Short mmCIF file of N, CA and C in Angstrom, two decimals:
data_model
loop_
_atom_site.label_atom_id
_atom_site.label_comp_id
_atom_site.label_asym_id
_atom_site.label_seq_id
_atom_site.Cartn_x
_atom_site.Cartn_y
_atom_site.Cartn_z
N MET Y 1 60.31 86.27 143.21
CA MET Y 1 60.60 87.05 144.40
C MET Y 1 59.29 87.50 145.04
N ARG Y 2 59.16 87.40 146.32
CA ARG Y 2 57.95 87.78 147.02
C ARG Y 2 58.06 89.22 147.49
N ALA Y 3 56.92 89.91 147.41
CA ALA Y 3 56.91 91.31 147.89
C ALA Y 3 56.87 91.33 149.41
N THR Y 4 57.51 92.30 149.94
CA THR Y 4 57.48 92.50 151.42
C THR Y 4 56.19 93.19 151.80
N PHE Y 5 55.93 93.16 153.08
CA PHE Y 5 54.76 93.87 153.61
C PHE Y 5 54.78 95.35 153.26
N GLU Y 6 55.92 95.99 153.39
CA GLU Y 6 56.06 97.41 153.07
C GLU Y 6 55.79 97.65 151.60
N GLN Y 7 56.29 96.77 150.72
CA GLN Y 7 56.06 96.96 149.29
C GLN Y 7 54.56 96.84 148.98
N ASN Y 8 53.91 95.86 149.59
CA ASN Y 8 52.47 95.71 149.39
C ASN Y 8 51.70 96.95 149.87
N ALA Y 9 52.10 97.48 151.02
CA ALA Y 9 51.43 98.69 151.54
C ALA Y 9 51.65 99.87 150.60
N GLU Y 10 52.87 100.00 150.06
CA GLU Y 10 53.15 101.08 149.11
C GLU Y 10 52.31 100.91 147.86
N PHE Y 11 52.16 99.67 147.40
CA PHE Y 11 51.35 99.41 146.18
C PHE Y 11 49.90 99.77 146.43
N ILE Y 12 49.37 99.40 147.59
CA ILE Y 12 47.99 99.69 147.92
C ILE Y 12 47.79 101.19 148.00
N ALA Y 13 48.72 101.92 148.64
CA ALA Y 13 48.62 103.40 148.74
C ALA Y 13 48.65 104.01 147.35
N LEU Y 14 49.53 103.50 146.49
CA LEU Y 14 49.62 104.03 145.11
C LEU Y 14 48.32 103.77 144.36
N ALA Y 15 47.76 102.56 144.51
CA ALA Y 15 46.50 102.28 143.81
C ALA Y 15 45.38 103.15 144.32
N ALA Y 16 45.34 103.43 145.62
CA ALA Y 16 44.32 104.33 146.16
C ALA Y 16 44.44 105.74 145.61
N ARG Y 17 45.69 106.25 145.54
CA ARG Y 17 45.92 107.56 144.95
C ARG Y 17 45.52 107.62 143.50
N GLU Y 18 45.82 106.57 142.74
CA GLU Y 18 45.43 106.50 141.34
C GLU Y 18 43.91 106.49 141.20
N ALA Y 19 43.25 105.75 142.05
CA ALA Y 19 41.77 105.69 142.01
C ALA Y 19 41.17 107.05 142.30
N ARG Y 20 41.73 107.74 143.34
CA ARG Y 20 41.22 109.11 143.66
C ARG Y 20 41.45 110.06 142.50
N ASP Y 21 42.63 109.98 141.90
CA ASP Y 21 42.95 110.86 140.75
C ASP Y 21 42.01 110.61 139.57
N GLU Y 22 41.71 109.31 139.27
CA GLU Y 22 40.81 108.97 138.24
C GLU Y 22 39.42 109.47 138.51
N ALA Y 23 38.95 109.34 139.78
CA ALA Y 23 37.66 109.85 140.19
C ALA Y 23 37.57 111.35 139.97
N GLN Y 24 38.65 112.06 140.31
CA GLN Y 24 38.68 113.54 140.13
C GLN Y 24 38.59 113.87 138.65
N ARG Y 25 39.30 113.12 137.81
CA ARG Y 25 39.25 113.36 136.35
C ARG Y 25 37.82 113.10 135.80
N LEU Y 26 37.22 112.05 136.25
CA LEU Y 26 35.83 111.76 135.79
C LEU Y 26 34.86 112.82 136.31
N LEU Y 27 35.04 113.32 137.51
CA LEU Y 27 34.15 114.34 138.02
C LEU Y 27 34.36 115.67 137.25
N ALA Y 28 35.59 115.95 136.87
CA ALA Y 28 35.85 117.17 136.06
C ALA Y 28 35.10 117.06 134.73
N ARG Y 29 35.13 115.87 134.14
CA ARG Y 29 34.40 115.67 132.85
C ARG Y 29 32.92 115.85 133.10
N LEU Y 30 32.41 115.29 134.19
CA LEU Y 30 30.99 115.38 134.52
C LEU Y 30 30.59 116.82 134.75
N GLU Y 31 31.46 117.62 135.41
CA GLU Y 31 31.17 119.02 135.60
C GLU Y 31 30.97 119.77 134.30
N VAL Y 32 31.83 119.41 133.30
CA VAL Y 32 31.72 120.02 131.95
C VAL Y 32 30.38 119.63 131.32
N LEU Y 33 30.04 118.35 131.42
CA LEU Y 33 28.77 117.89 130.84
C LEU Y 33 27.56 118.58 131.50
N ILE Y 34 27.61 118.65 132.79
CA ILE Y 34 26.50 119.29 133.54
C ILE Y 34 26.38 120.78 133.18
N ALA Y 35 27.54 121.46 133.10
CA ALA Y 35 27.52 122.88 132.72
C ALA Y 35 26.92 123.08 131.32
N GLY Y 36 27.33 122.20 130.39
CA GLY Y 36 26.78 122.29 129.04
C GLY Y 36 25.30 122.01 129.00
N LEU Y 37 24.84 121.01 129.70
CA LEU Y 37 23.44 120.70 129.75
C LEU Y 37 22.68 121.82 130.42
N ALA Y 38 23.19 122.36 131.51
CA ALA Y 38 22.52 123.42 132.22
C ALA Y 38 22.39 124.68 131.41
N ALA Y 39 23.35 124.93 130.50
CA ALA Y 39 23.29 126.10 129.60
C ALA Y 39 22.12 125.94 128.64
N LYS Y 40 21.81 124.73 128.22
CA LYS Y 40 20.70 124.47 127.30
C LYS Y 40 19.38 124.28 128.03
N ASP Y 41 19.40 123.55 129.14
CA ASP Y 41 18.16 123.25 129.91
C ASP Y 41 18.54 123.20 131.39
N SER Y 42 18.25 124.27 132.09
CA SER Y 42 18.71 124.37 133.50
C SER Y 42 18.08 123.29 134.37
N ALA Y 43 16.80 122.91 134.10
CA ALA Y 43 16.17 121.88 134.91
C ALA Y 43 16.86 120.55 134.71
N ALA Y 44 17.19 120.21 133.46
CA ALA Y 44 17.87 118.96 133.20
C ALA Y 44 19.25 118.97 133.81
N GLY Y 45 19.96 120.09 133.76
CA GLY Y 45 21.28 120.18 134.39
C GLY Y 45 21.19 119.98 135.86
N LEU Y 46 20.20 120.56 136.51
CA LEU Y 46 20.03 120.44 137.95
C LEU Y 46 19.73 118.95 138.27
N GLU Y 47 18.86 118.32 137.46
CA GLU Y 47 18.54 116.90 137.71
C GLU Y 47 19.75 116.00 137.56
N LEU Y 48 20.60 116.31 136.55
CA LEU Y 48 21.80 115.49 136.40
C LEU Y 48 22.74 115.68 137.58
N ARG Y 49 22.85 116.94 138.07
CA ARG Y 49 23.69 117.19 139.24
C ARG Y 49 23.19 116.44 140.45
N ARG Y 50 21.85 116.45 140.66
CA ARG Y 50 21.25 115.72 141.77
C ARG Y 50 21.55 114.23 141.67
N ALA Y 51 21.39 113.68 140.46
CA ALA Y 51 21.67 112.28 140.21
C ALA Y 51 23.09 111.92 140.51
N ALA Y 52 24.03 112.81 140.13
CA ALA Y 52 25.46 112.58 140.39
C ALA Y 52 25.72 112.58 141.88
N VAL Y 53 25.12 113.51 142.62
CA VAL Y 53 25.34 113.59 144.05
C VAL Y 53 24.75 112.32 144.71
N GLU Y 54 23.57 111.89 144.30
CA GLU Y 54 23.00 110.67 144.84
C GLU Y 54 23.89 109.47 144.56
N PHE Y 55 24.43 109.38 143.35
CA PHE Y 55 25.31 108.29 143.00
C PHE Y 55 26.52 108.28 143.90
N LEU Y 56 27.14 109.45 144.11
CA LEU Y 56 28.33 109.49 144.96
C LEU Y 56 28.05 109.12 146.37
N VAL Y 57 26.89 109.51 146.88
CA VAL Y 57 26.51 109.12 148.28
C VAL Y 57 26.30 107.61 148.32
N ALA Y 58 25.65 107.06 147.33
CA ALA Y 58 25.38 105.61 147.30
C ALA Y 58 26.65 104.80 147.12
N ALA Y 59 27.75 105.40 146.62
CA ALA Y 59 28.96 104.70 146.36
C ALA Y 59 29.60 104.17 147.62
N GLY Y 60 29.17 104.66 148.79
CA GLY Y 60 29.64 104.04 150.03
C GLY Y 60 30.71 104.83 150.74
N ASP Y 61 31.98 104.60 150.44
CA ASP Y 61 33.05 105.25 151.22
C ASP Y 61 33.42 106.63 150.67
N GLN Y 62 32.64 107.13 149.79
CA GLN Y 62 32.85 108.50 149.25
C GLN Y 62 31.67 109.37 149.65
N GLN Y 63 31.99 110.59 150.03
CA GLN Y 63 30.95 111.59 150.34
C GLN Y 63 31.04 112.66 149.26
N PRO Y 64 29.94 113.09 148.71
CA PRO Y 64 30.01 114.18 147.74
C PRO Y 64 30.19 115.49 148.51
N ALA Y 65 30.86 116.40 147.94
CA ALA Y 65 31.02 117.72 148.48
C ALA Y 65 30.91 118.68 147.30
N LEU Y 66 30.62 119.90 147.58
CA LEU Y 66 30.56 120.87 146.50
C LEU Y 66 31.76 121.80 146.64
N ARG Y 67 32.39 122.02 145.55
CA ARG Y 67 33.57 122.91 145.49
C ARG Y 67 33.17 124.20 144.74
N GLY Y 68 33.53 125.32 145.29
CA GLY Y 68 33.35 126.54 144.55
C GLY Y 68 31.87 126.75 144.17
N GLU Y 69 31.64 127.06 142.90
CA GLU Y 69 30.32 127.37 142.41
C GLU Y 69 29.57 126.11 142.00
N GLY Y 70 29.18 125.28 143.00
CA GLY Y 70 28.40 124.11 142.69
C GLY Y 70 29.11 123.00 142.01
N ARG Y 71 30.46 122.96 142.03
CA ARG Y 71 31.17 121.93 141.38
C ARG Y 71 31.30 120.71 142.31
N LEU Y 72 31.20 119.55 141.71
CA LEU Y 72 31.28 118.30 142.51
C LEU Y 72 32.73 117.94 142.76
N SER Y 73 32.98 117.33 143.89
CA SER Y 73 34.28 116.74 144.14
C SER Y 73 34.05 115.55 145.02
N VAL Y 74 35.03 114.69 145.13
CA VAL Y 74 34.91 113.49 146.03
C VAL Y 74 35.81 113.71 147.20
N VAL Y 75 35.28 113.55 148.37
CA VAL Y 75 36.01 113.69 149.63
C VAL Y 75 35.95 112.32 150.32
N PRO Y 76 37.09 111.71 150.53
CA PRO Y 76 37.05 110.43 151.20
C PRO Y 76 36.44 110.52 152.59
N ALA Y 77 35.57 109.61 152.91
CA ALA Y 77 34.97 109.59 154.25
C ALA Y 77 35.99 109.13 155.24
N ARG Y 78 36.02 109.76 156.40
CA ARG Y 78 36.92 109.34 157.47
C ARG Y 78 36.17 108.64 158.54
N PRO Y 79 36.65 107.48 158.95
CA PRO Y 79 35.94 106.82 160.01
C PRO Y 79 36.11 107.70 161.28
N GLY Y 80 35.02 107.82 162.00
CA GLY Y 80 35.07 108.60 163.26
C GLY Y 80 34.82 110.07 163.06
N ASP Y 81 34.61 110.53 161.79
CA ASP Y 81 34.30 111.94 161.66
C ASP Y 81 32.83 112.12 162.03
N ARG Y 82 32.41 113.36 162.15
CA ARG Y 82 31.11 113.65 162.68
C ARG Y 82 30.06 113.69 161.62
N ALA Y 83 30.26 113.14 160.43
CA ALA Y 83 29.31 113.24 159.35
C ALA Y 83 27.95 112.68 159.70
N ALA Y 84 27.88 111.51 160.29
CA ALA Y 84 26.62 110.90 160.63
C ALA Y 84 25.90 111.74 161.70
N GLU Y 85 26.65 112.25 162.64
CA GLU Y 85 26.05 113.09 163.69
C GLU Y 85 25.49 114.36 163.10
N ARG Y 86 26.25 114.97 162.19
CA ARG Y 86 25.78 116.22 161.52
C ARG Y 86 24.53 115.94 160.70
N LEU Y 87 24.48 114.82 160.01
CA LEU Y 87 23.31 114.49 159.18
C LEU Y 87 22.10 114.32 160.11
N GLY Y 88 22.25 113.67 161.27
CA GLY Y 88 21.16 113.55 162.19
C GLY Y 88 20.67 114.88 162.72
N GLU Y 89 21.62 115.78 162.99
CA GLU Y 89 21.26 117.12 163.45
C GLU Y 89 20.52 117.87 162.33
N LEU Y 90 20.98 117.71 161.10
CA LEU Y 90 20.35 118.35 159.94
C LEU Y 90 18.93 117.87 159.79
N GLU Y 91 18.71 116.55 159.87
CA GLU Y 91 17.38 116.01 159.75
C GLU Y 91 16.49 116.55 160.84
N SER Y 92 16.96 116.58 162.06
CA SER Y 92 16.19 117.11 163.17
C SER Y 92 15.80 118.60 162.93
N THR Y 93 16.73 119.36 162.43
CA THR Y 93 16.46 120.76 162.14
C THR Y 93 15.42 120.93 161.05
N ILE Y 94 15.54 120.11 159.95
CA ILE Y 94 14.56 120.17 158.90
C ILE Y 94 13.19 119.81 159.40
N LEU Y 95 13.10 118.76 160.23
CA LEU Y 95 11.81 118.30 160.76
C LEU Y 95 11.19 119.40 161.64
N GLU Y 96 12.01 120.10 162.43
CA GLU Y 96 11.52 121.20 163.23
C GLU Y 96 10.99 122.35 162.39
N ILE Y 97 11.68 122.62 161.26
CA ILE Y 97 11.25 123.71 160.41
C ILE Y 97 9.91 123.43 159.77
N VAL Y 98 9.70 122.21 159.26
CA VAL Y 98 8.45 121.92 158.56
C VAL Y 98 7.31 121.47 159.47
N GLU Y 99 7.60 121.26 160.75
CA GLU Y 99 6.62 120.70 161.70
C GLU Y 99 5.40 121.56 161.79
N GLY Y 100 5.50 122.88 161.85
CA GLY Y 100 4.36 123.73 162.05
C GLY Y 100 3.54 124.01 160.81
N GLU Y 101 3.99 123.58 159.68
CA GLU Y 101 3.34 123.88 158.43
C GLU Y 101 2.43 122.70 158.02
N GLU Y 102 1.15 122.85 158.17
CA GLU Y 102 0.18 121.77 157.87
C GLU Y 102 0.21 121.40 156.37
N GLY Y 103 0.24 122.41 155.48
CA GLY Y 103 0.20 122.14 154.07
C GLY Y 103 1.59 121.90 153.45
N GLY Y 104 2.58 121.89 154.27
CA GLY Y 104 3.93 121.69 153.80
C GLY Y 104 4.63 123.02 153.60
N MET Y 105 5.94 122.94 153.41
CA MET Y 105 6.76 124.12 153.23
C MET Y 105 7.60 123.98 151.96
N HIS Y 106 7.68 125.04 151.21
CA HIS Y 106 8.43 124.96 149.95
C HIS Y 106 9.94 124.86 150.22
N VAL Y 107 10.61 124.13 149.34
CA VAL Y 107 12.02 123.86 149.48
C VAL Y 107 12.80 125.18 149.55
N ASP Y 108 12.40 126.21 148.82
CA ASP Y 108 13.13 127.50 148.89
C ASP Y 108 13.01 128.10 150.29
N ALA Y 109 11.86 128.02 150.91
CA ALA Y 109 11.70 128.54 152.26
C ALA Y 109 12.57 127.76 153.26
N VAL Y 110 12.59 126.44 153.11
CA VAL Y 110 13.45 125.63 153.99
C VAL Y 110 14.89 126.00 153.78
N PHE Y 111 15.29 126.21 152.52
CA PHE Y 111 16.68 126.55 152.22
C PHE Y 111 17.05 127.90 152.85
N GLU Y 112 16.16 128.90 152.76
CA GLU Y 112 16.40 130.19 153.34
C GLU Y 112 16.52 130.15 154.85
N LEU Y 113 15.64 129.39 155.48
CA LEU Y 113 15.68 129.27 156.97
C LEU Y 113 16.97 128.54 157.39
N LEU Y 114 17.37 127.52 156.66
CA LEU Y 114 18.62 126.81 157.02
C LEU Y 114 19.80 127.77 156.87
N GLY Y 115 19.78 128.58 155.84
CA GLY Y 115 20.85 129.57 155.65
C GLY Y 115 20.91 130.57 156.79
N GLU Y 116 19.73 131.01 157.24
CA GLU Y 116 19.66 131.95 158.36
C GLU Y 116 20.19 131.30 159.66
N MET Y 117 20.04 129.99 159.75
CA MET Y 117 20.53 129.27 160.94
C MET Y 117 21.98 128.92 160.85
N GLY Y 118 22.62 129.30 159.72
CA GLY Y 118 24.04 129.06 159.57
C GLY Y 118 24.42 127.73 158.95
N VAL Y 119 23.41 126.97 158.41
CA VAL Y 119 23.69 125.72 157.77
C VAL Y 119 24.09 126.03 156.31
N GLU Y 120 25.28 125.54 155.92
CA GLU Y 120 25.75 125.78 154.60
C GLU Y 120 25.53 124.53 153.74
N MET Y 121 24.67 124.68 152.76
CA MET Y 121 24.40 123.61 151.79
C MET Y 121 23.77 124.21 150.54
N THR Y 122 23.86 123.51 149.46
CA THR Y 122 23.25 123.98 148.21
C THR Y 122 21.81 123.51 148.17
N LYS Y 123 21.01 124.14 147.32
CA LYS Y 123 19.62 123.71 147.14
C LYS Y 123 19.56 122.26 146.59
N GLY Y 124 20.50 121.95 145.74
CA GLY Y 124 20.53 120.58 145.19
C GLY Y 124 20.75 119.56 146.28
N ASN Y 125 21.69 119.81 147.18
CA ASN Y 125 21.92 118.90 148.25
C ASN Y 125 20.72 118.84 149.22
N LEU Y 126 20.08 119.99 149.44
CA LEU Y 126 18.88 119.99 150.27
C LEU Y 126 17.79 119.14 149.63
N SER Y 127 17.61 119.28 148.33
CA SER Y 127 16.59 118.45 147.65
C SER Y 127 16.87 117.01 147.81
N VAL Y 128 18.11 116.64 147.64
CA VAL Y 128 18.48 115.21 147.80
C VAL Y 128 18.14 114.74 149.22
N LYS Y 129 18.52 115.57 150.20
CA LYS Y 129 18.24 115.23 151.63
C LYS Y 129 16.77 115.10 151.86
N LEU Y 130 15.93 115.99 151.33
CA LEU Y 130 14.49 115.94 151.50
C LEU Y 130 13.92 114.66 150.86
N HIS Y 131 14.40 114.32 149.70
CA HIS Y 131 13.92 113.08 149.03
C HIS Y 131 14.31 111.83 149.83
N ARG Y 132 15.46 111.83 150.39
CA ARG Y 132 15.88 110.70 151.25
C ARG Y 132 15.04 110.61 152.53
N MET Y 133 14.66 111.77 153.05
CA MET Y 133 13.81 111.77 154.22
C MET Y 133 12.39 111.28 153.88
N ILE Y 134 11.96 111.52 152.63
CA ILE Y 134 10.68 110.99 152.16
C ILE Y 134 10.77 109.46 152.11
N LYS Y 135 11.87 108.97 151.52
CA LYS Y 135 12.04 107.53 151.41
C LYS Y 135 12.11 106.87 152.79
N ALA Y 136 12.66 107.58 153.77
CA ALA Y 136 12.76 107.05 155.11
C ALA Y 136 11.46 107.16 155.88
N GLY Y 137 10.44 107.78 155.28
CA GLY Y 137 9.14 107.91 155.91
C GLY Y 137 9.04 109.06 156.89
N ARG Y 138 9.97 109.96 156.90
CA ARG Y 138 9.92 111.07 157.83
C ARG Y 138 9.20 112.28 157.28
N LEU Y 139 9.22 112.46 155.97
CA LEU Y 139 8.56 113.56 155.30
C LEU Y 139 7.63 113.02 154.21
N VAL Y 140 6.72 113.88 153.79
CA VAL Y 140 5.89 113.59 152.61
C VAL Y 140 5.94 114.83 151.69
N SER Y 141 5.73 114.61 150.41
CA SER Y 141 5.66 115.70 149.48
C SER Y 141 4.17 116.05 149.36
N THR Y 142 3.83 117.26 149.79
CA THR Y 142 2.45 117.68 149.79
C THR Y 142 2.03 118.26 148.42
N ALA Y 143 3.01 118.77 147.69
CA ALA Y 143 2.78 119.31 146.35
C ALA Y 143 4.20 119.46 145.75
N ARG Y 144 4.26 119.79 144.49
CA ARG Y 144 5.54 119.94 143.85
C ARG Y 144 6.42 120.97 144.61
N GLY Y 145 7.49 120.50 145.20
CA GLY Y 145 8.41 121.37 145.88
C GLY Y 145 8.05 121.66 147.34
N TYR Y 146 6.94 121.11 147.80
CA TYR Y 146 6.49 121.36 149.13
C TYR Y 146 6.64 120.06 150.00
N TYR Y 147 7.09 120.23 151.22
CA TYR Y 147 7.39 119.08 152.07
C TYR Y 147 6.78 119.30 153.45
N GLY Y 148 6.23 118.25 154.00
CA GLY Y 148 5.66 118.30 155.34
C GLY Y 148 5.96 117.00 156.09
N LEU Y 149 5.66 117.02 157.40
CA LEU Y 149 5.87 115.81 158.21
C LEU Y 149 4.97 114.71 157.74
N SER Y 150 5.48 113.50 157.74
CA SER Y 150 4.64 112.33 157.47
C SER Y 150 3.77 112.07 158.65
N SER Y 151 2.71 111.33 158.45
CA SER Y 151 1.80 111.01 159.60
C SER Y 151 2.53 110.19 160.65
N MET Y 152 3.43 109.31 160.18
CA MET Y 152 4.26 108.49 161.11
C MET Y 152 5.15 109.39 161.97
N GLU Y 153 5.80 110.36 161.34
CA GLU Y 153 6.70 111.26 162.06
C GLU Y 153 5.91 112.16 163.00
N ARG Y 154 4.76 112.64 162.54
CA ARG Y 154 3.88 113.48 163.39
C ARG Y 154 3.45 112.70 164.63
N ALA Y 155 3.03 111.43 164.44
CA ALA Y 155 2.60 110.62 165.56
C ALA Y 155 3.78 110.34 166.52
N ARG Y 156 4.94 110.12 165.97
CA ARG Y 156 6.11 109.89 166.81
C ARG Y 156 6.47 111.15 167.65
N ARG Y 157 6.31 112.35 167.03
CA ARG Y 157 6.59 113.53 167.79
C ARG Y 157 5.56 113.81 168.84
N MET Y 158 4.30 113.44 168.59
CA MET Y 158 3.24 113.66 169.59
C MET Y 158 3.46 112.68 170.76
N ALA Y 159 3.94 111.48 170.47
CA ALA Y 159 4.12 110.50 171.52
C ALA Y 159 5.28 110.85 172.45
N SER Y 160 6.25 111.59 171.95
CA SER Y 160 7.42 111.88 172.76
C SER Y 160 7.34 113.20 173.48
#
């Protein structure tokens, strides 16, 4: 017997729900592991959390989000949502913040200024964003925890 189009669509929807449920179960386990590691070594716990967020972002159609007190969750990306636009705005804001600081600006200061501007994000997510901006050539790390404009970005801003 051949399945109808509706039966195939129902099966695909069921498989997608099962995949999301399994991802949530795995993230719950990961949250427990991160909490346990953070209790023993907070730096290692933070690093594992950052790695998990980077992995979720790299997964493609999933965006990481933080639930409650720094807990990870998976939020399906919606085509046509403003995520890319918001990321571009966030990058521009970060670049404007660090532009005037020749020796770079500490991540904590950037985090505080973003908070004052009404941008809601965790320090972990900000660190991930800053590292991605380094990889893209827009920022450089001037010292541990300090970020400044790259020479390429500085030249681009002077030209415009």
